[in-house]
């Protein structure tokens, strides 16, 4: 399972695209209204080109380390 | 000119009158008609030689016998009817300048007196009564009276050992973003160390000072597991929480390596920008992937986002730390903003495995980052009207460049207190 973070484009509202996103088979995990970022999960591999609502799409990283 | 020069007015210019003048004053008179480009009056006039200005009817000579001149004027038989000493004339504005200078000197005298009185009566300076860590001295902590009082600093790290004596009695708020691990325990130790640098005070054994913003409000977000590892989710969730709580400063001593020419994450760029808009300053470690003197590695994520302040590390010899990353990906962002002490930094540490020492010396851009967070809290106390972006600018503008170190490695330089 892949976890993604999508930054919404200006003028795109989460409430209006939520259903469309779900219909594509992704599972929405969280929406951060302050940042206009959608966090979702899917079995599929996506790039930002697969969506016309996101400015950027990044996969969850698990390699943040304490820097000492 | 030897001494005084005299202007002597004659009643006529007859040959006999000129001879009288020559005889009375023992001078040889040259007519102005004899003057030329090669024979100028100022080359002729002295105590023995005078010049007669034919058009004016005056004789000019140096060091004339003033007593004899007075007698001659009184004597109607003498051709001399008036004399005076040559005067110096200045344009009106030069006179004004002289007057202003005189006034300025008076004012200066008054200021010197005021300064002298101040120096004689000034109170004893508040020299620190405790020794302090080298990193604190390097950023000018011995010259500030600010303590970050009332400013909320949020440390996103491995948690905090709240049983540590230096945190007992303090009201500390926190939240864990790591499943199954509590924010108020720190099996790793890294978070407790970073929190101490930013918000600690003095050691409970030696009394030496190791922390910067001793009166700030410490907030803890556990975003790194006990093994020191974290995810995008834990960090984004914690930043969202901190902004909601209106904490003023977020300190992140964590990093994810990036490649050469890899652009910064738009995700973190968005988060950093929104944080600044919400009056929250995010400060992050530049990363420790370098092995100098080899070409350093680029600034890691999330510090490589332009809306997040990137911190490099230096040692006590004012050298860049061997491990400290640099602004290699400058074309896509990812510059170093400032540097701070990050080698051999002492701070609080959890008591583990029966080891009773409550302090430990660590190195890393992780240790440099809370120096900046702590100082930002001091600035916020000192300049309560400034917003997060303005505090960022102030941190950069008051940082000092270090001789022989590059902008690529230390950005605007070593952060400094303002006093």
XYZ file of C-alpha atoms in Angstrom:
487
model
C 0.000 0.000 0.000
C 1.336 3.424 -0.988
C 0.637 6.630 0.894
C 0.578 9.911 -1.065
C 0.422 13.606 -0.254
C -1.202 15.816 -2.884
C -1.042 19.628 -2.745
C -4.276 21.007 -4.208
C -4.075 23.495 -7.054
C -5.436 27.006 -6.463
C -9.191 27.122 -7.018
C -9.677 23.390 -6.337
C -11.744 22.618 -3.261
C -11.406 19.364 -1.378
C -15.133 18.886 -0.783
C -15.766 19.077 -4.520
C -13.111 16.542 -5.521
C -13.406 14.146 -2.591
C -15.945 11.890 -4.306
C -14.034 11.820 -7.598
C -10.894 10.817 -5.759
C -12.670 8.044 -3.899
C -14.201 6.838 -7.162
C -10.720 6.297 -8.578
C -10.204 3.715 -5.864
C -8.020 5.678 -3.469
C -8.636 5.761 0.266
C -8.546 9.257 1.702
C -6.697 9.228 5.027
C -6.658 12.894 5.935
C -7.183 16.382 4.634
C -5.121 19.263 6.039
C -7.183 22.404 5.382
C -4.408 24.773 6.552
C -2.038 23.360 3.951
C -4.650 22.291 1.355
C -2.967 18.877 1.306
C -4.768 15.568 0.789
C -3.281 12.382 2.208
C -4.497 9.184 0.597
C -3.620 5.548 0.175
C -3.740 3.267 -2.826
C -2.371 -0.020 -4.134
C -1.653 1.736 -7.428
C 1.441 3.698 -8.372
C 0.559 7.307 -9.183
C 2.328 10.391 -10.468
C 1.045 13.953 -10.397
C 0.143 13.577 -14.086
C -2.578 11.091 -13.108
C -4.563 13.874 -11.429
C -5.579 17.277 -12.687
C -6.344 18.633 -9.203
C -2.902 18.404 -7.635
C -0.020 20.815 -7.978
C 2.329 18.145 -6.702
C 2.120 14.570 -5.523
C 4.678 12.994 -3.234
C 4.873 9.545 -1.810
C 5.349 9.095 1.921
C 9.014 8.979 2.877
C 10.191 6.914 5.800
C 13.782 8.038 5.902
C 13.724 11.060 8.181
C 16.456 10.586 10.755
C 17.701 12.316 13.865
C 20.766 14.244 12.669
C 23.574 13.338 15.075
C 54.923 86.651 3.622
C 57.202 87.425 6.527
C 54.816 89.179 8.934
C 52.219 91.939 8.515
C 51.540 93.443 5.168
C 50.553 97.100 4.884
C 48.364 98.979 2.426
C 49.454 102.610 2.200
C 47.299 105.215 0.415
C 49.187 108.086 -1.243
C 47.751 111.516 -1.990
C 49.532 111.539 -5.357
C 51.981 109.549 -7.419
C 54.533 112.176 -8.266
C 58.079 110.975 -8.618
C 59.062 113.053 -5.580
C 56.297 111.489 -3.479
C 57.452 107.988 -4.384
C 61.025 108.923 -3.518
C 59.807 110.253 -0.152
C 58.092 106.981 0.572
C 61.236 105.047 -0.404
C 63.294 107.239 1.891
C 60.875 107.306 4.858
C 60.332 103.555 4.910
C 63.598 102.277 3.437
C 61.887 100.392 0.617
C 62.360 100.231 -3.113
C 59.056 100.877 -4.936
C 58.226 99.053 -8.169
C 55.354 100.376 -10.280
C 52.535 97.973 -11.104
C 53.183 98.821 -14.755
C 56.344 96.741 -14.421
C 54.425 93.652 -13.324
C 54.101 90.798 -15.810
C 53.388 87.081 -15.972
C 56.965 86.393 -14.928
C 57.146 89.225 -12.455
C 54.209 89.020 -10.119
C 53.571 91.260 -7.121
C 53.726 88.482 -4.543
C 57.212 87.607 -5.750
C 58.356 91.197 -5.231
C 56.697 92.466 -2.060
C 58.721 92.038 1.103
C 60.114 94.308 3.839
C 62.536 95.999 1.423
C 60.453 96.032 -1.738
C 57.049 97.595 -2.260
C 54.674 97.696 -5.196
C 52.841 100.851 -6.264
C 49.425 100.090 -7.777
C 49.133 102.980 -10.194
C 45.377 102.767 -10.747
C 44.642 102.725 -7.034
C 47.344 105.030 -5.752
C 48.408 102.631 -3.063
C 51.716 101.121 -2.046
C 51.919 97.647 -0.578
C 54.894 96.449 1.488
C 55.663 94.026 4.308
C 56.583 94.782 7.899
C 56.488 98.552 7.594
C 57.283 100.722 10.599
C 53.827 101.377 11.953
C 54.996 104.244 14.164
C 56.555 105.962 11.174
C 53.357 105.393 9.164
C 51.285 107.090 11.877
C 53.689 110.063 11.903
C 53.569 110.274 8.103
C 49.769 110.326 8.052
C 49.800 113.188 10.557
C 52.447 115.048 8.554
C 50.761 117.030 5.767
C 54.062 117.215 3.941
C 54.176 113.438 3.654
C 52.515 111.785 0.611
C 51.031 109.129 2.972
C 47.421 109.896 3.872
C 46.156 106.529 5.187
C 47.380 103.026 5.952
C 46.055 99.777 7.300
C 47.181 96.223 7.809
C 46.147 93.741 5.175
C 43.046 91.782 6.247
C 41.892 88.249 5.493
C 38.481 88.016 3.875
C 36.298 84.886 3.646
C 33.185 84.258 1.623
C 30.072 84.464 3.803
C 29.494 80.678 3.794
C 33.025 80.002 5.056
C 32.368 82.318 7.969
C 29.193 80.405 8.596
C 31.150 77.166 8.496
C 33.557 78.494 11.104
C 30.657 79.541 13.286
C 29.086 76.094 12.930
C 32.386 74.452 13.807
C 32.616 76.592 16.923
C 29.072 75.591 17.866
C 29.903 71.935 17.095
C 32.955 72.059 19.350
C 30.813 73.407 22.187
C 28.279 70.625 21.676
C 31.057 68.024 21.489
C 32.524 69.326 24.748
C 29.118 68.921 26.339
C 28.749 65.352 24.983
C 32.250 64.391 26.175
C 31.331 65.673 29.615
C 28.069 63.707 29.507
C 29.942 60.535 28.450
C 32.552 61.047 31.164
C 29.808 61.368 33.776
C 28.063 58.256 32.410
C 31.251 56.175 32.479
C 32.049 57.281 36.009
C 28.547 56.487 37.264
C 27.512 53.472 35.167
C 26.309 50.397 37.033
C 28.358 47.227 37.246
C 27.687 45.165 34.113
C 25.733 41.947 34.587
C 28.568 39.533 33.935
C 27.307 35.968 33.958
C 27.819 34.424 37.340
C 27.976 30.977 35.776
C 30.186 29.441 33.178
C 28.460 28.557 29.938
C 28.890 26.106 27.080
C 31.120 27.254 24.219
C 28.175 27.335 21.843
C 26.309 29.796 24.021
C 29.332 32.072 24.272
C 29.803 31.875 20.501
C 26.344 33.290 19.846
C 26.718 36.060 22.438
C 24.613 34.622 25.257
C 26.928 36.220 27.826
C 25.759 39.637 26.647
C 21.988 39.273 26.669
C 19.410 39.453 29.434
C 16.655 37.779 27.405
C 15.443 34.266 28.237
C 12.668 33.661 25.700
C 10.123 34.230 28.446
C 6.632 33.182 27.426
C 7.582 32.075 23.896
C 6.374 28.604 22.846
C 9.122 26.466 21.292
C 8.057 23.142 19.858
C 10.714 20.447 19.499
C 9.725 17.791 16.946
C 11.997 14.879 17.761
C 12.222 11.579 19.675
C 10.307 12.886 22.715
C 11.483 14.143 26.094
C 12.585 12.429 29.261
C 10.303 14.376 31.561
C 11.802 12.610 34.596
C 15.084 14.429 33.998
C 15.690 16.721 37.006
C 16.153 19.771 34.752
C 12.542 19.438 33.548
C 10.934 18.594 36.864
C 8.419 21.156 37.997
C 8.027 22.523 34.487
C 4.691 22.497 32.707
C 5.429 20.810 29.395
C 2.819 20.108 26.768
C 3.318 17.366 24.228
C 1.857 14.884 21.787
C 3.127 11.723 20.172
C 2.781 11.118 16.438
C 4.443 7.711 16.683
C 2.068 4.862 17.316
C 2.666 3.077 20.611
C 5.340 5.474 21.867
C 4.801 8.276 24.375
C 6.041 11.841 23.913
C 7.083 12.142 27.588
C 9.619 9.333 27.386
C 12.753 9.331 25.299
C 14.408 5.967 24.827
C 16.608 7.488 22.133
C 17.891 10.598 23.945
C 18.171 12.816 20.874
C 14.982 14.779 21.593
C 15.925 15.383 25.232
C 19.306 16.715 24.101
C 17.826 19.082 21.502
C 15.160 20.331 23.922
C 17.884 21.153 26.437
C 19.883 23.263 23.997
C 16.830 25.320 23.012
C 14.992 25.563 26.347
C 17.319 24.305 29.088
C 19.066 26.365 31.709
C 22.015 25.323 33.917
C 23.416 21.909 34.863
C 22.231 20.635 38.182
C 25.727 19.303 38.968
C 28.258 21.961 37.908
C 25.936 24.945 37.525
C 27.273 25.549 34.009
C 24.761 26.902 31.555
C 23.924 24.830 28.472
C 20.435 26.054 27.390
C 19.382 29.222 25.629
C 15.717 30.133 26.158
C 15.448 29.048 29.806
C 12.106 30.764 30.396
C 10.429 29.727 27.153
C 7.529 27.268 27.118
C 8.718 23.855 26.012
C 6.388 21.891 23.722
C 7.200 18.393 22.537
C 6.026 16.570 19.415
C 7.296 13.020 19.126
C 7.762 12.506 15.385
C 10.789 10.214 15.463
C 10.554 6.730 16.891
C 12.798 5.503 19.671
C 15.127 4.266 16.927
C 15.395 7.876 15.660
C 13.377 7.369 12.467
C 10.314 9.234 11.208
C 7.925 9.588 8.271
C 6.372 12.366 6.223
C 3.062 11.658 7.985
C 4.362 12.058 11.506
C 6.085 15.326 10.625
C 3.165 16.872 8.703
C 0.715 15.849 11.437
C 2.944 17.389 14.105
C 3.441 20.658 12.224
C -0.322 20.879 11.701
C -0.787 20.361 15.456
C 1.853 22.967 16.360
C 0.320 25.588 14.058
C -3.136 24.888 15.467
C -1.696 25.376 18.944
C -0.158 28.656 17.767
C 3.359 27.705 18.894
C 5.744 30.359 17.589
C 8.791 28.207 16.780
C 9.152 24.659 15.458
C 12.605 23.098 15.740
C 13.252 19.995 13.650
C 16.601 18.286 14.139
C 15.770 15.713 11.505
C 16.496 15.250 7.830
C 16.021 13.060 4.807
C 18.937 13.036 2.330
C 18.401 14.388 -1.200
C 20.398 13.914 -4.360
C 22.403 16.402 -6.397
C 19.989 18.680 -8.330
C 16.965 17.085 -6.683
C 14.336 19.833 -6.339
C 12.898 20.597 -2.892
C 9.626 18.993 -1.872
C 6.647 21.156 -2.830
C 4.831 19.511 0.054
C 7.221 20.902 2.665
C 7.515 24.166 0.777
C 3.726 24.548 1.089
C 3.803 23.623 4.776
C 6.651 26.040 5.563
C 4.921 28.865 3.697
C 1.626 28.292 5.513
C 3.478 28.155 8.824
C 5.026 31.585 8.172
C 1.611 32.937 7.156
C 0.360 31.661 10.519
C 3.251 33.394 12.325
C 5.189 30.170 12.973
C 8.899 29.881 12.205
C 10.158 26.421 11.183
C 13.862 25.729 11.639
C 15.471 22.510 10.408
C 18.821 20.738 10.347
C 20.775 20.915 7.079
C 21.767 17.267 7.478
C 24.915 15.314 8.357
C 25.616 13.377 5.155
C 28.870 15.133 4.269
C 32.405 13.940 4.858
C 34.602 16.933 4.326
C 37.026 17.787 2.869
C 35.250 15.844 0.100
C 32.547 17.801 -1.741
C 29.721 18.190 0.785
C 26.283 16.724 0.189
C 23.294 19.009 -0.541
C 20.996 20.362 2.174
C 18.521 17.626 3.123
C 14.710 17.746 3.216
C 12.819 19.477 4.692
C 15.488 22.155 5.340
C 15.995 22.529 1.578
C 12.586 24.206 1.242
C 12.986 27.970 0.976
C 10.226 28.570 3.537
C 12.080 26.489 6.171
C 15.247 27.868 7.754
C 18.260 25.620 7.093
C 20.973 25.404 9.757
C 24.581 24.278 9.270
C 26.984 23.310 12.079
C 30.347 24.758 13.089
C 32.843 23.731 15.762
C 34.463 25.754 18.541
C 37.406 26.593 16.276
C 34.961 28.335 13.923
C 35.434 25.641 11.282
C 32.565 24.116 9.382
C 31.693 20.720 10.852
C 33.016 17.816 8.812
C 29.522 16.338 8.422
C 27.545 19.539 7.744
C 25.678 19.634 4.421
C 25.903 22.639 2.096
C 24.020 24.704 -0.478
C 24.991 22.453 -3.356
C 21.575 22.536 -5.057
C 21.453 26.326 -5.059
C 19.730 26.487 -8.464
C 16.629 24.738 -7.123
C 16.756 26.205 -3.615
C 18.355 24.345 -0.780
C 20.683 27.039 0.511
C 22.058 27.215 4.027
C 20.489 30.179 5.831
C 22.645 30.411 8.970
C 25.070 28.333 11.005
C 25.240 27.582 14.723
C 27.397 25.580 17.147
C 27.005 21.872 16.397
C 30.145 20.049 17.532
C 30.742 18.834 21.098
C 27.513 20.302 22.425
C 26.556 19.441 25.994
C 22.915 19.113 26.980
C 20.409 17.047 28.927
C 20.268 13.303 28.313
C 18.071 10.536 29.724
C 19.541 8.245 32.339
C 19.840 4.909 30.586
C 21.097 1.431 31.399
C 22.123 2.385 34.887
C 24.333 5.238 33.671
C 23.673 8.087 36.025
C 25.072 10.907 33.906
C 22.242 13.264 33.060
C 24.210 15.191 30.431
C 25.902 14.163 27.234
C 28.091 15.734 24.564
C 26.724 15.238 21.030
C 27.521 16.605 17.581
C 25.357 17.215 14.527
C 23.343 19.780 12.631
C 20.717 18.486 15.069
C 22.549 20.326 17.835
C 22.960 23.492 15.764
C 19.229 23.709 15.006
C 17.958 24.210 18.591
C 20.561 26.954 19.076
C 18.705 28.878 16.358
C 15.301 27.972 17.816
C 16.360 29.171 21.264
C 17.764 32.409 19.920
C 14.612 32.993 17.858
C 12.663 32.817 21.143
C 14.951 35.450 22.654
C 14.347 37.680 19.624
C 10.577 37.146 19.961
C 10.730 38.252 23.577
C 12.954 41.209 22.676
C 10.879 42.293 19.663
C 7.314 41.232 20.496
C 5.856 43.164 17.572
C 7.725 41.210 14.902
C 6.152 38.312 13.034
C 7.849 35.001 12.214
C 9.120 36.139 8.819
C 10.591 39.289 10.357
C 12.308 37.230 13.081
C 13.803 35.077 10.300
C 15.152 38.213 8.609
C 16.538 39.476 11.911
C 18.321 36.153 12.563
C 19.971 36.345 9.155
C 20.790 40.042 9.317
C 22.486 39.767 12.702
C 24.410 36.586 11.843
C 28.153 37.155 11.449
C 30.164 35.783 8.543
C 33.142 33.660 9.575
C 36.533 34.293 8.044
C 37.449 31.834 5.287
C 34.057 30.063 5.390
C 31.833 30.103 2.327
C 28.229 31.265 1.974
C 27.575 27.811 0.518
C 28.528 26.287 3.902
C 27.275 28.788 6.500
C 24.795 31.058 4.697
C 24.633 34.488 6.373
C 26.911 33.231 9.153
C 26.908 32.495 12.880
C 23.715 33.624 14.648
C 24.148 36.311 17.325
C 22.195 37.822 20.187
C 21.196 41.461 19.779
C 22.206 43.816 22.597
